[in-house]
Coordinates of C-alpha atoms and ligand atoms in Angstrom, one line a residue:
Chain A
M1 CA 135.9 -31.8 213.1
L2 CA 133.2 -31.4 211.7
K3 CA 131.7 -27.9 210.3
I4 CA 128.8 -26.7 208.6
N5 CA 128.6 -22.9 207.5
N6 CA 126.5 -21.1 206.4
V7 CA 124.2 -23.9 205.2
V8 CA 120.7 -22.8 203.1
L9 CA 119.0 -25.4 201.6
R10 CA 116.3 -24.8 199.5
Y11 CA 112.5 -27.9 198.7
G12 CA 111.5 -25.5 196.0
G13 CA 109.9 -22.6 197.8
I14 CA 110.3 -23.3 200.8
I15 CA 113.3 -22.0 202.6
A16 CA 114.0 -25.1 205.0
L17 CA 117.5 -23.9 206.2
K18 CA 119.0 -20.0 206.4
G19 CA 121.9 -20.2 206.8
V20 CA 122.6 -23.3 209.4
S21 CA 126.2 -23.0 211.1
L22 CA 126.8 -25.4 213.4
E23 CA 130.5 -27.6 214.9
V24 CA 131.0 -31.7 215.9
N25 CA 134.2 -31.9 217.5
K26 CA 136.1 -34.5 217.3
G27 CA 134.8 -37.4 219.8
E28 CA 131.7 -35.2 221.5
I29 CA 127.2 -35.5 221.4
V30 CA 126.4 -32.6 220.0
A31 CA 122.2 -32.4 220.4
L32 CA 120.0 -31.0 217.8
I33 CA 116.7 -30.4 219.2
G34 CA 113.6 -28.3 218.2
A35 CA 110.2 -28.0 217.4
N36 CA 109.0 -29.9 214.1
G37 CA 109.5 -28.6 211.0
A38 CA 112.1 -26.7 212.1
G39 CA 115.5 -28.2 210.1
K40 CA 116.1 -30.5 212.6
S41 CA 117.1 -33.7 209.4
S42 CA 117.6 -30.9 207.2
V43 CA 120.3 -30.1 208.1
L44 CA 121.7 -33.6 208.4
K45 CA 120.1 -34.4 204.6
S46 CA 123.3 -31.1 203.1
I47 CA 125.6 -32.9 205.6
M48 CA 125.7 -36.5 203.9
A49 CA 124.3 -34.3 200.3
L50 CA 121.4 -36.0 200.7
E51 CA 119.9 -32.5 199.6
K52 CA 121.5 -30.2 198.0
I53 CA 122.1 -27.4 199.2
S54 CA 122.1 -23.4 197.8
S55 CA 124.8 -21.9 200.1
G56 CA 127.7 -23.2 202.2
E57 CA 130.2 -25.0 203.0
V58 CA 130.5 -28.6 204.9
Y59 CA 133.8 -29.2 206.1
L60 CA 135.6 -32.1 207.9
D61 CA 139.5 -32.0 208.9
N62 CA 138.9 -28.7 207.0
V63 CA 138.6 -30.0 203.6
L64 CA 135.6 -29.6 201.9
L65 CA 132.7 -32.2 201.0
T66 CA 130.3 -29.6 199.7
G67 CA 130.0 -31.1 196.2
L68 CA 131.0 -34.7 197.0
S69 CA 128.4 -37.3 196.5
T70 CA 126.9 -39.4 199.1
D71 CA 128.5 -42.3 198.9
K72 CA 131.8 -40.4 198.6
I73 CA 130.9 -38.6 202.0
V74 CA 129.6 -41.7 203.5
N75 CA 133.7 -43.4 202.7
M76 CA 135.1 -40.3 203.9
G77 CA 133.2 -41.4 207.6
L78 CA 130.0 -39.7 207.8
C79 CA 127.2 -41.8 207.9
L80 CA 123.4 -40.6 208.9
V81 CA 121.1 -43.2 210.3
P82 CA 118.0 -41.5 209.0
E83 CA 114.9 -40.6 210.0
G84 CA 112.1 -43.2 210.9
R85 CA 114.3 -47.0 210.6
R86 CA 114.6 -47.2 207.3
I87 CA 115.3 -50.5 207.2
F88 CA 115.5 -52.6 204.0
T89 CA 112.8 -55.0 205.6
R90 CA 113.3 -57.9 202.9
M91 CA 117.0 -59.2 203.5
S92 CA 117.8 -60.2 206.2
V93 CA 119.4 -58.6 209.5
H94 CA 122.2 -60.2 209.1
E95 CA 122.3 -58.4 205.4
N96 CA 121.1 -55.0 206.7
L97 CA 124.1 -55.1 208.7
L98 CA 126.6 -55.6 205.7
M99 CA 124.4 -53.1 203.5
G100 CA 125.7 -51.2 205.9
A101 CA 129.4 -52.0 205.2
F102 CA 129.2 -51.5 201.8
L103 CA 131.7 -50.0 200.8
R104 CA 134.4 -51.8 202.8
K105 CA 136.4 -53.9 201.4
D106 CA 138.7 -55.3 204.5
K107 CA 136.6 -58.6 204.4
Q108 CA 137.4 -59.4 208.1
G109 CA 136.9 -56.1 209.8
I110 CA 133.8 -56.3 208.4
Q111 CA 133.4 -59.7 211.0
D112 CA 135.0 -58.2 213.0
D113 CA 131.9 -55.4 213.4
I114 CA 129.3 -57.4 213.5
D115 CA 130.8 -59.2 216.4
K116 CA 131.0 -55.5 217.9
V117 CA 127.5 -54.9 217.3
L118 CA 125.5 -57.7 218.5
T119 CA 127.9 -57.1 221.7
L120 CA 126.5 -54.4 221.1
F121 CA 122.9 -55.3 220.4
P122 CA 122.4 -58.9 221.3
R123 CA 118.3 -58.5 220.1
L124 CA 119.8 -58.6 217.1
K125 CA 122.0 -61.7 217.4
E126 CA 119.1 -64.1 217.9
R127 CA 117.7 -62.7 215.2
L128 CA 120.3 -62.2 212.6
V129 CA 119.1 -64.3 210.2
Q130 CA 115.3 -63.5 210.7
K131 CA 114.0 -60.8 207.9
A132 CA 114.3 -57.2 209.3
G133 CA 111.0 -56.5 208.3
T134 CA 110.0 -59.3 211.0
L135 CA 111.4 -57.3 214.0
S136 CA 109.5 -55.0 216.0
G137 CA 109.5 -50.9 216.0
G138 CA 112.2 -50.8 218.7
E139 CA 114.5 -53.7 217.7
Q140 CA 114.2 -52.3 214.2
Q141 CA 116.1 -49.1 216.0
M142 CA 118.5 -51.0 216.6
L143 CA 119.3 -52.9 213.5
A144 CA 119.1 -49.4 212.6
I145 CA 121.9 -47.7 213.8
A146 CA 124.0 -50.6 214.1
R147 CA 123.4 -50.6 210.3
G148 CA 125.2 -47.4 210.2
M149 CA 127.8 -48.3 212.5
M150 CA 128.5 -50.6 209.8
S151 CA 130.8 -47.9 208.1
R152 CA 133.4 -47.6 211.5
P153 CA 132.2 -43.8 210.8
K154 CA 134.1 -41.1 212.7
Y155 CA 131.2 -38.4 212.5
L156 CA 127.5 -40.9 213.1
F157 CA 124.5 -38.9 212.5
L158 CA 121.6 -40.1 214.5
D159 CA 118.1 -39.0 213.2
E160 CA 115.3 -39.9 216.1
P161 CA 116.3 -42.5 217.3
S162 CA 113.4 -43.0 220.2
L163 CA 111.1 -42.4 217.8
G164 CA 108.5 -44.6 218.9
L165 CA 110.0 -46.4 222.3
A166 CA 108.6 -47.3 224.9
P167 CA 111.5 -45.1 227.8
V168 CA 112.3 -48.6 229.2
L169 CA 114.3 -49.1 225.3
V170 CA 114.5 -45.2 225.0
D171 CA 116.9 -46.3 228.4
E172 CA 118.8 -49.0 226.7
I173 CA 119.4 -47.2 223.2
F174 CA 121.0 -44.4 225.0
K175 CA 123.2 -46.7 226.7
I176 CA 124.6 -48.0 223.6
I177 CA 124.5 -44.9 222.3
K178 CA 127.2 -43.3 225.7
E179 CA 129.2 -46.8 224.4
I180 CA 128.7 -45.5 220.8
N181 CA 131.2 -42.6 222.0
E182 CA 133.2 -43.6 224.1
S183 CA 134.9 -46.5 221.7
G184 CA 135.3 -43.1 219.7
T185 CA 132.6 -41.9 217.1
S186 CA 131.1 -39.0 217.3
L187 CA 127.5 -37.9 217.3
L188 CA 125.4 -35.5 215.8
I189 CA 121.8 -36.3 217.7
V190 CA 118.7 -34.8 216.2
E191 CA 115.9 -35.3 219.1
Q192 CA 112.0 -34.4 220.8
N193 CA 113.3 -36.2 223.6
A194 CA 116.0 -33.1 225.1
V195 CA 115.9 -32.9 228.6
K196 CA 117.5 -37.7 228.6
T197 CA 119.4 -36.4 225.0
L198 CA 120.8 -32.5 226.1
K199 CA 121.7 -34.9 229.3
L200 CA 123.7 -37.5 227.6
A201 CA 125.4 -35.0 225.3
N202 CA 127.8 -32.4 225.4
R203 CA 126.9 -29.7 224.0
G204 CA 123.5 -28.8 221.7
Y205 CA 122.1 -26.2 219.7
V206 CA 118.3 -25.0 219.3
V207 CA 116.6 -24.7 215.3
E208 CA 114.2 -22.8 214.7
T209 CA 112.6 -22.4 211.5
G210 CA 115.8 -22.8 210.1
N211 CA 117.8 -21.4 211.7
V212 CA 120.2 -22.0 215.1
T213 CA 118.7 -19.7 218.1
L214 CA 120.6 -21.4 220.7
S215 CA 123.8 -23.0 221.1
G216 CA 125.7 -23.4 224.3
T217 CA 127.1 -26.6 227.3
S218 CA 124.5 -29.4 227.7
E219 CA 123.9 -27.9 231.1
E220 CA 123.4 -24.0 230.0
L221 CA 121.4 -25.5 227.3
L222 CA 118.8 -27.0 229.9
S223 CA 118.6 -24.7 232.3
S224 CA 118.4 -21.7 229.6
E225 CA 115.0 -20.3 230.2
H226 CA 114.2 -20.3 226.6
V227 CA 114.2 -23.9 226.0
R228 CA 112.4 -25.1 229.1
A229 CA 110.2 -22.6 227.8
A230 CA 109.7 -24.9 224.6
Y231 CA 110.9 -27.4 224.5
L232 CA 111.5 -29.4 227.5
G233 CA 107.3 -28.7 229.3
G234 CA 107.0 -30.2 232.7
H235 CA 109.9 -32.0 232.6
Chain B
M1 CA 86.5 -70.9 185.4
M2 CA 88.9 -72.6 187.3
D3 CA 87.9 -75.2 190.0
I4 CA 89.0 -73.9 193.9
R5 CA 90.0 -77.1 194.4
F6 CA 92.0 -77.9 191.0
R7 CA 93.4 -73.9 192.3
R8 CA 94.6 -75.5 195.6
R9 CA 96.8 -78.5 193.9
V10 CA 98.1 -76.7 191.5
K11 CA 99.8 -74.2 194.1
A12 CA 100.6 -77.2 196.3
A13 CA 102.9 -78.3 193.8
A14 CA 104.0 -75.2 192.9
R15 CA 105.0 -74.2 196.6
R16 CA 106.4 -78.1 197.0
W17 CA 108.0 -77.0 193.1
N18 CA 108.9 -73.8 194.7
N19 CA 110.6 -74.8 197.7
M20 CA 113.0 -77.5 196.1
D21 CA 116.3 -76.2 196.1
M22 CA 117.5 -74.2 193.7
R23 CA 119.9 -76.3 191.7
L24 CA 118.2 -79.5 191.9
K25 CA 115.3 -77.5 190.9
W26 CA 117.3 -76.4 187.9
G27 CA 119.3 -79.9 186.5
I28 CA 115.3 -81.0 186.4
L29 CA 114.7 -78.6 184.4
L30 CA 118.1 -79.2 182.3
V31 CA 117.5 -82.6 182.0
I32 CA 114.1 -82.1 180.5
A33 CA 115.0 -79.6 178.5
C34 CA 118.0 -82.0 176.5
V35 CA 115.6 -84.8 175.9
Y36 CA 113.1 -82.7 174.1
P37 CA 114.3 -82.5 171.2
F38 CA 113.8 -86.7 171.2
L39 CA 111.3 -87.0 171.8
A40 CA 108.9 -83.7 169.7
S41 CA 107.6 -85.6 166.9
S42 CA 109.1 -82.4 164.0
Q43 CA 111.5 -79.9 163.6
Y44 CA 109.0 -77.8 163.4
Y45 CA 108.2 -78.3 167.5
V46 CA 112.1 -77.9 168.1
H47 CA 111.5 -74.5 166.3
I48 CA 109.2 -73.4 169.0
M49 CA 111.1 -74.0 171.2
N50 CA 114.0 -72.0 170.3
L51 CA 111.4 -68.9 169.6
A52 CA 111.1 -69.6 173.5
F53 CA 114.5 -69.7 174.7
I54 CA 115.1 -66.7 172.6
Y55 CA 112.1 -65.2 174.7
I56 CA 113.5 -66.0 177.9
V57 CA 116.9 -65.4 177.8
L58 CA 115.6 -61.9 177.3
S59 CA 112.9 -61.8 179.4
L60 CA 115.9 -62.3 182.0
G61 CA 118.0 -60.0 180.4
L62 CA 114.9 -56.8 181.0
N63 CA 114.0 -58.1 184.1
I64 CA 117.6 -57.5 185.6
V65 CA 116.6 -53.9 184.9
C66 CA 112.3 -54.0 185.1
G67 CA 112.3 -56.6 188.1
L68 CA 116.1 -55.7 190.0
A69 CA 116.5 -52.8 189.0
G70 CA 112.8 -51.2 189.1
L71 CA 113.2 -49.3 186.1
L72 CA 110.3 -49.6 183.7
D73 CA 111.8 -50.1 180.3
L74 CA 110.1 -49.5 177.3
G75 CA 112.1 -50.1 174.7
F76 CA 114.5 -53.6 175.3
I77 CA 114.5 -54.8 171.6
A78 CA 116.2 -52.3 171.0
F79 CA 119.5 -54.2 172.5
Y80 CA 118.8 -56.8 170.8
A81 CA 118.1 -55.1 167.7
V82 CA 121.5 -53.9 168.0
G83 CA 123.0 -57.2 168.6
A84 CA 121.7 -59.7 165.9
Y85 CA 122.2 -55.8 163.0
T86 CA 126.1 -56.6 165.2
Y87 CA 126.1 -60.2 163.6
A88 CA 124.6 -59.6 160.2
I89 CA 126.5 -56.6 159.4
L90 CA 129.9 -58.1 160.5
S91 CA 129.4 -61.7 159.3
I92 CA 128.5 -60.3 155.5
K93 CA 130.7 -58.0 155.4
L94 CA 134.2 -58.6 157.3
G95 CA 133.1 -62.3 157.4
L96 CA 133.7 -62.6 161.1
S97 CA 132.6 -66.1 162.6
F98 CA 130.1 -66.4 164.8
W99 CA 132.2 -66.3 168.3
E100 CA 134.0 -63.6 166.7
I101 CA 131.3 -61.7 167.0
L102 CA 129.5 -62.2 170.5
P103 CA 132.1 -59.9 171.9
I104 CA 131.9 -57.3 169.4
A105 CA 128.2 -57.4 169.3
C106 CA 128.2 -57.3 173.7
V107 CA 130.8 -54.8 173.8
T108 CA 128.4 -52.4 171.0
T109 CA 125.4 -53.8 172.9
A110 CA 126.8 -52.5 176.4
L111 CA 127.7 -48.9 174.9
F112 CA 125.1 -48.4 173.9
G113 CA 122.9 -48.9 177.2
L114 CA 125.9 -47.2 178.5
L115 CA 124.5 -43.9 175.4
V116 CA 120.9 -44.3 176.4
G117 CA 121.5 -45.2 180.2
S118 CA 123.4 -42.1 180.9
A119 CA 120.8 -40.3 178.9
A120 CA 117.9 -41.3 179.7
F121 CA 118.7 -41.8 183.8
R122 CA 118.7 -37.9 183.2
L123 CA 114.7 -38.6 183.8
R124 CA 112.8 -40.4 186.3
G125 CA 109.8 -42.9 186.6
D126 CA 107.4 -42.5 183.9
Y127 CA 109.9 -39.8 181.6
F128 CA 112.7 -42.8 181.7
A129 CA 109.8 -44.8 180.2
I130 CA 108.8 -42.6 177.7
V131 CA 112.0 -42.1 176.7
T132 CA 112.9 -46.0 176.4
M133 CA 110.1 -45.9 174.5
G134 CA 112.4 -42.8 172.3
Y135 CA 115.3 -45.3 171.9
G136 CA 113.3 -48.2 170.2
E137 CA 112.1 -46.7 168.3
I138 CA 115.5 -44.6 167.5
I139 CA 116.6 -47.8 166.3
R140 CA 114.0 -49.1 163.8
I141 CA 114.3 -46.8 161.9
L142 CA 117.5 -45.9 161.7
A143 CA 117.6 -49.6 160.6
N144 CA 115.1 -49.2 158.1
N145 CA 116.9 -45.9 156.1
L146 CA 120.9 -46.6 156.9
T147 CA 120.3 -48.7 154.0
F148 CA 124.5 -48.8 152.6
L149 CA 124.6 -50.6 156.4
T150 CA 121.9 -52.2 157.3
N151 CA 119.6 -52.9 153.9
G152 CA 116.5 -50.8 155.1
P153 CA 113.6 -51.6 155.3
I154 CA 113.8 -55.1 153.4
G155 CA 116.6 -56.0 155.7
I156 CA 119.5 -58.6 154.9
I157 CA 119.0 -62.0 154.3
G158 CA 121.4 -65.1 153.9
I159 CA 123.4 -64.1 157.2
P160 CA 125.8 -66.9 158.0
R161 CA 125.0 -69.8 159.8
P162 CA 126.9 -70.5 162.5
N163 CA 130.3 -73.4 163.3
A164 CA 131.8 -75.5 166.5
F165 CA 134.5 -77.3 165.8
G166 CA 133.7 -78.0 162.2
F167 CA 130.0 -78.0 163.3
K168 CA 128.1 -76.5 161.3
F169 CA 124.7 -75.4 162.6
E170 CA 121.5 -76.5 159.7
D171 CA 118.1 -77.4 161.1
P172 CA 116.5 -76.2 164.7
S173 CA 117.9 -79.1 166.2
Q174 CA 120.8 -78.3 165.8
Y175 CA 120.3 -75.1 166.6
Y176 CA 117.9 -76.3 170.0
F177 CA 121.6 -77.1 171.9
L178 CA 123.5 -74.2 170.7
A179 CA 120.1 -72.2 172.7
L180 CA 119.4 -73.5 174.8
A181 CA 123.6 -73.1 176.5
F182 CA 122.1 -69.4 176.1
V183 CA 120.0 -69.8 178.5
A184 CA 122.3 -71.8 181.0
L185 CA 124.4 -68.8 180.6
A186 CA 121.6 -66.7 181.5
I187 CA 120.5 -68.3 184.8
F188 CA 123.5 -68.4 185.5
L189 CA 124.8 -65.3 185.6
T190 CA 121.2 -63.8 186.3
Y191 CA 122.2 -65.3 189.7
R192 CA 125.2 -64.6 190.0
F193 CA 124.3 -61.4 189.8
Q194 CA 122.0 -60.9 192.0
A195 CA 123.9 -62.6 194.1
S196 CA 126.5 -60.5 194.0
R197 CA 127.8 -56.6 195.6
I198 CA 125.7 -54.7 192.4
G199 CA 122.7 -57.6 193.2
R200 CA 122.8 -56.4 196.8
A201 CA 122.4 -52.9 195.8
L202 CA 120.0 -53.1 193.4
E203 CA 117.9 -54.9 196.2
A204 CA 118.9 -52.7 198.4
I205 CA 118.2 -49.5 196.3
R206 CA 113.8 -51.1 195.6
E207 CA 113.4 -51.3 198.8
D208 CA 115.0 -48.2 199.6
E209 CA 115.9 -45.9 197.6
I210 CA 117.5 -42.5 200.2
A211 CA 118.8 -45.8 202.5
A212 CA 120.9 -47.2 200.6
V213 CA 122.6 -44.2 199.6
S214 CA 122.3 -43.0 203.0
M215 CA 124.9 -46.6 202.6
G216 CA 126.5 -45.5 200.3
V217 CA 125.5 -47.0 197.5
N218 CA 125.4 -44.9 194.4
L219 CA 122.7 -44.9 192.3
K220 CA 123.0 -43.7 189.4
N221 CA 125.5 -45.7 188.8
F222 CA 124.6 -49.2 189.8
K223 CA 121.6 -48.4 187.5
L224 CA 123.2 -48.3 184.6
I225 CA 125.3 -51.1 185.5
S226 CA 122.2 -52.7 185.4
F227 CA 120.9 -51.7 182.2
I228 CA 124.1 -53.1 180.7
I229 CA 123.9 -56.1 182.2
G230 CA 120.8 -56.4 181.0
A231 CA 121.8 -55.2 177.7
M232 CA 124.6 -57.3 176.9
L233 CA 121.7 -60.4 177.8
G234 CA 119.7 -58.6 174.5
G235 CA 122.5 -57.9 172.7
S236 CA 123.6 -61.5 172.9
I237 CA 120.3 -63.6 171.9
G238 CA 120.3 -61.1 169.1
V239 CA 123.5 -62.6 167.8
F240 CA 121.7 -66.1 168.2
F241 CA 118.8 -64.7 167.2
A242 CA 120.2 -63.4 163.2
S243 CA 122.2 -66.5 163.5
Y244 CA 119.3 -67.9 163.6
A245 CA 116.7 -66.2 161.4
T246 CA 119.6 -65.9 158.8
F247 CA 117.7 -62.6 158.1
V248 CA 117.1 -59.5 159.9
S249 CA 114.9 -56.7 159.1
P250 CA 113.7 -53.6 161.3
E251 CA 109.8 -55.4 161.1
S252 CA 111.5 -58.2 163.6
F253 CA 112.6 -55.6 166.2
S254 CA 109.0 -53.6 166.1
F255 CA 107.7 -51.7 169.7
M256 CA 105.9 -54.8 170.4
E257 CA 107.9 -57.0 170.6
S258 CA 109.2 -55.1 173.9
V259 CA 106.6 -54.7 174.5
M260 CA 105.2 -58.9 174.8
V261 CA 108.6 -59.0 176.3
L262 CA 107.3 -57.2 179.9
A263 CA 104.2 -59.7 179.2
M264 CA 106.6 -62.2 179.6
V265 CA 108.5 -60.4 183.1
V266 CA 105.6 -58.9 184.6
I267 CA 103.3 -61.9 184.2
G268 CA 106.0 -64.9 184.9
G269 CA 106.6 -62.5 187.8
M270 CA 109.6 -59.7 188.2
G271 CA 112.0 -59.9 189.8
T272 CA 112.6 -63.5 190.8
I273 CA 113.8 -66.0 187.9
E274 CA 111.8 -68.4 187.2
G275 CA 109.6 -66.5 186.4
P276 CA 110.7 -64.3 183.2
V277 CA 111.3 -68.8 182.3
I278 CA 108.0 -69.3 182.6
G279 CA 106.1 -66.2 181.7
A280 CA 108.1 -66.2 178.3
L281 CA 107.4 -70.2 178.6
I282 CA 103.2 -69.3 178.5
L283 CA 103.1 -66.0 175.9
V284 CA 105.6 -68.4 173.0
L285 CA 104.8 -71.8 173.7
L286 CA 100.8 -70.9 174.5
P287 CA 100.0 -68.8 170.8
E288 CA 101.1 -72.4 169.5
A289 CA 99.0 -73.9 172.2
L290 CA 96.2 -72.5 170.9
R291 CA 96.5 -72.6 167.6
S292 CA 93.2 -75.6 167.0
V293 CA 91.1 -72.6 167.4
S294 CA 93.0 -70.6 164.9
D295 CA 90.2 -68.0 164.3
Y296 CA 90.1 -67.0 168.2
R297 CA 93.4 -67.8 168.3
M298 CA 94.8 -63.9 169.5
L299 CA 91.8 -63.4 171.3
I300 CA 91.6 -66.6 173.9
F301 CA 95.6 -65.3 174.1
G302 CA 94.3 -61.8 174.7
A303 CA 91.5 -62.6 177.5
L304 CA 93.8 -65.0 178.7
M305 CA 96.2 -62.9 180.1
V306 CA 93.6 -60.5 181.3
F307 CA 92.5 -63.4 183.3
M308 CA 95.9 -64.4 184.7
M309 CA 96.7 -60.5 185.6
I310 CA 93.5 -60.5 187.3
V311 CA 94.4 -64.0 189.6
M312 CA 97.8 -63.2 189.5
P313 CA 98.5 -59.3 189.7
K314 CA 102.3 -60.3 191.4
G315 CA 102.5 -62.6 188.7
F316 CA 103.1 -67.0 188.6
M317 CA 105.5 -66.5 190.6
G318 CA 103.9 -64.5 193.6
W319 CA 101.3 -66.1 193.0
I320 CA 102.6 -69.3 194.3
K321 CA 105.3 -68.2 196.6
P322 CA 104.4 -68.8 200.6
R323 CA 104.9 -65.8 203.0
R324 CA 108.1 -67.4 203.5
I325 CA 108.9 -65.5 206.9
L326 CA 112.2 -66.6 207.8
R327 CA 113.4 -67.5 205.1
T328 CA 115.8 -65.0 203.4
A329 CA 117.8 -64.2 200.3
E330 CA 120.5 -66.1 201.2
E331 CA 118.9 -69.1 201.5
E332 CA 116.8 -68.1 198.7
N333 CA 119.6 -67.9 196.1
P334 CA 122.8 -70.7 197.4
L335 CA 125.0 -68.4 195.6
V336 CA 124.6 -65.7 197.5
N337 CA 128.6 -64.8 198.9
R338 CA 127.6 -63.6 202.5
D339 CA 130.4 -61.3 202.9
F340 CA 130.1 -59.3 199.4
Ligands
ATP401 N1 111.6 -32.8 200.8 C1 110.7 -31.9 201.0 N2 110.3 -30.5 200.2 C2 109.7 -29.6 200.7 N3 109.5 -29.0 201.8 C3 109.9 -30.5 202.5 C4 110.4 -31.9 202.4 N4 111.2 -31.5 203.4 C5 111.4 -31.6 203.9 N5 110.4 -30.2 204.2 C6 110.5 -28.6 204.9 O1 111.5 -28.7 204.9 C7 111.4 -28.0 206.3 C8 111.7 -28.7 207.6 O2 112.5 -30.1 207.5 P1 112.6 -30.8 208.4 O3 112.6 -32.4 207.9 O4 113.9 -30.8 208.4 O5 112.4 -31.0 209.7 P2 112.6 -31.6 212.0 O6 113.4 -30.2 212.1 O7 113.4 -32.7 210.5 O8 111.0 -32.2 212.0 P3 110.6 -33.2 212.6 O9 111.2 -33.2 213.8 O10 109.4 -33.2 212.5 O11 111.4 -34.6 212.1 C9 109.4 -28.0 206.7 O12 108.7 -27.1 206.6 C10 109.6 -29.8 205.8 O13 107.9 -29.3 205.5
MG402 MG1 112.7 -34.3 211.0

């Protein structure tokens, strides 16, 4: 179980997280929704130690992660697919996948996992030697997720995986996310696409200006007046 | 001014060259380099090429720091100085041989690299560059003032020449192949390094620091490693330099030297392997070629440098590099081991 306890994150004078607590249980898909600037990405960055938190703790199966460097955290089975894809554009698709497995030493296992993610993303298979920068936006997003899976994470964090994608592609990505989860990876997903994400997720948290204001099962959140008004819009 | 048709022809030839297999390319260059001293009309031309070789290795070393790791190092010559003084002092005071000192000098420069690197990496960007400028100067000042070791501003004279299997290196053409061996080894090591897991990590850092860190790349460690590898290249050729000149003094290691090496890397094309080689050749050989116009030599040289940077802002290699979309780093460098 991944547990975040009372995390406070400051960017200079701005307090981005004002004591956020949340949990992701093994095997779950958890959604993190909220308006722009609410602090969703900051939660993920805090977990991965990409930003240094001022107080609070992050535990993985009761082991304290706070204070460890990002590479150690990746090594313990956590992985972030950052907002905005951030693939290595001048490397090939294949090299990007290898970078995802950067900390692993088991060559055979890495090769097996490459085969595995390529069956999950057949579009990438055809473009294996192509420079990643020449992929379409959707393909780049797929590559970003595939690369994230290459570290064989127990917990995978996706920051806006459907950003800028056509609806058909969003469905495709969500289907793949479901498959990733079914193969045993727990997921924490930040999304603007609240309805789709909550329908996919077991549980969800609503973040507003650095606080978790609401949490519950997906059904509860989907039927909550507050969530409907603020995030579900006309859906 | 350069005629447009001439420019096209140069570019086309350069591209053809560029698309050749890397082993073939270096093979051809190696053959040319091997016959050069036999065709050179005097020892002087061999000597100039020896100097060019020294600068090639220096630029390759700096290229690892600047080109691969993307760090602006303005004090690189310090490593060269540490290598040169290590040889000078150990060979004279302890009577150790060239081949014994070479690995020792690699270790001392690596340690020195580790020391200044871990201090400088606390700072970022411009501040980092300023600190590197500082340690470059510190080494020169130490060399000036630690008189009991370095003989101060007068320098150390009478440094022993190297031996190999009873053969003593004396004149430039005998040193030539030793220098060439350093160059060949430096090029080979740079390729290996670039293709290694560390090289790939550095490439990732250069492309997208946040993504690289998210993949588990430890920024500080990998940058430090690149710094140390670069330092070792600089230090080892420093050993060669001291044994070749048989004289070292603080003057040889001024800030201007660091700037020159940086200029070689930039003019040749940062981050490539041919780039620093070409840059060093241009900046060493060009002033020689301009000797006939002796009075205006440096003026023309300076103007040419400015002109080159305007025409080729990404260096010579960037200028001739075609937009190859489907070609990957793996094809460019066959030494890349696909499953690092
Ligand atoms: N590096 C930074 N420096 C300063 N302020 C930052 C930084 N990163 C984020 N912030 C601020 O912290 C707050 C939370 O940002 P965060 O990126 O976590 O929001 P978000 O919920 O992910 O938003 P979005 O949906 O737009 O991605 C915002 O007010 C943002 O301006
Ligand atoms: Mg965000």
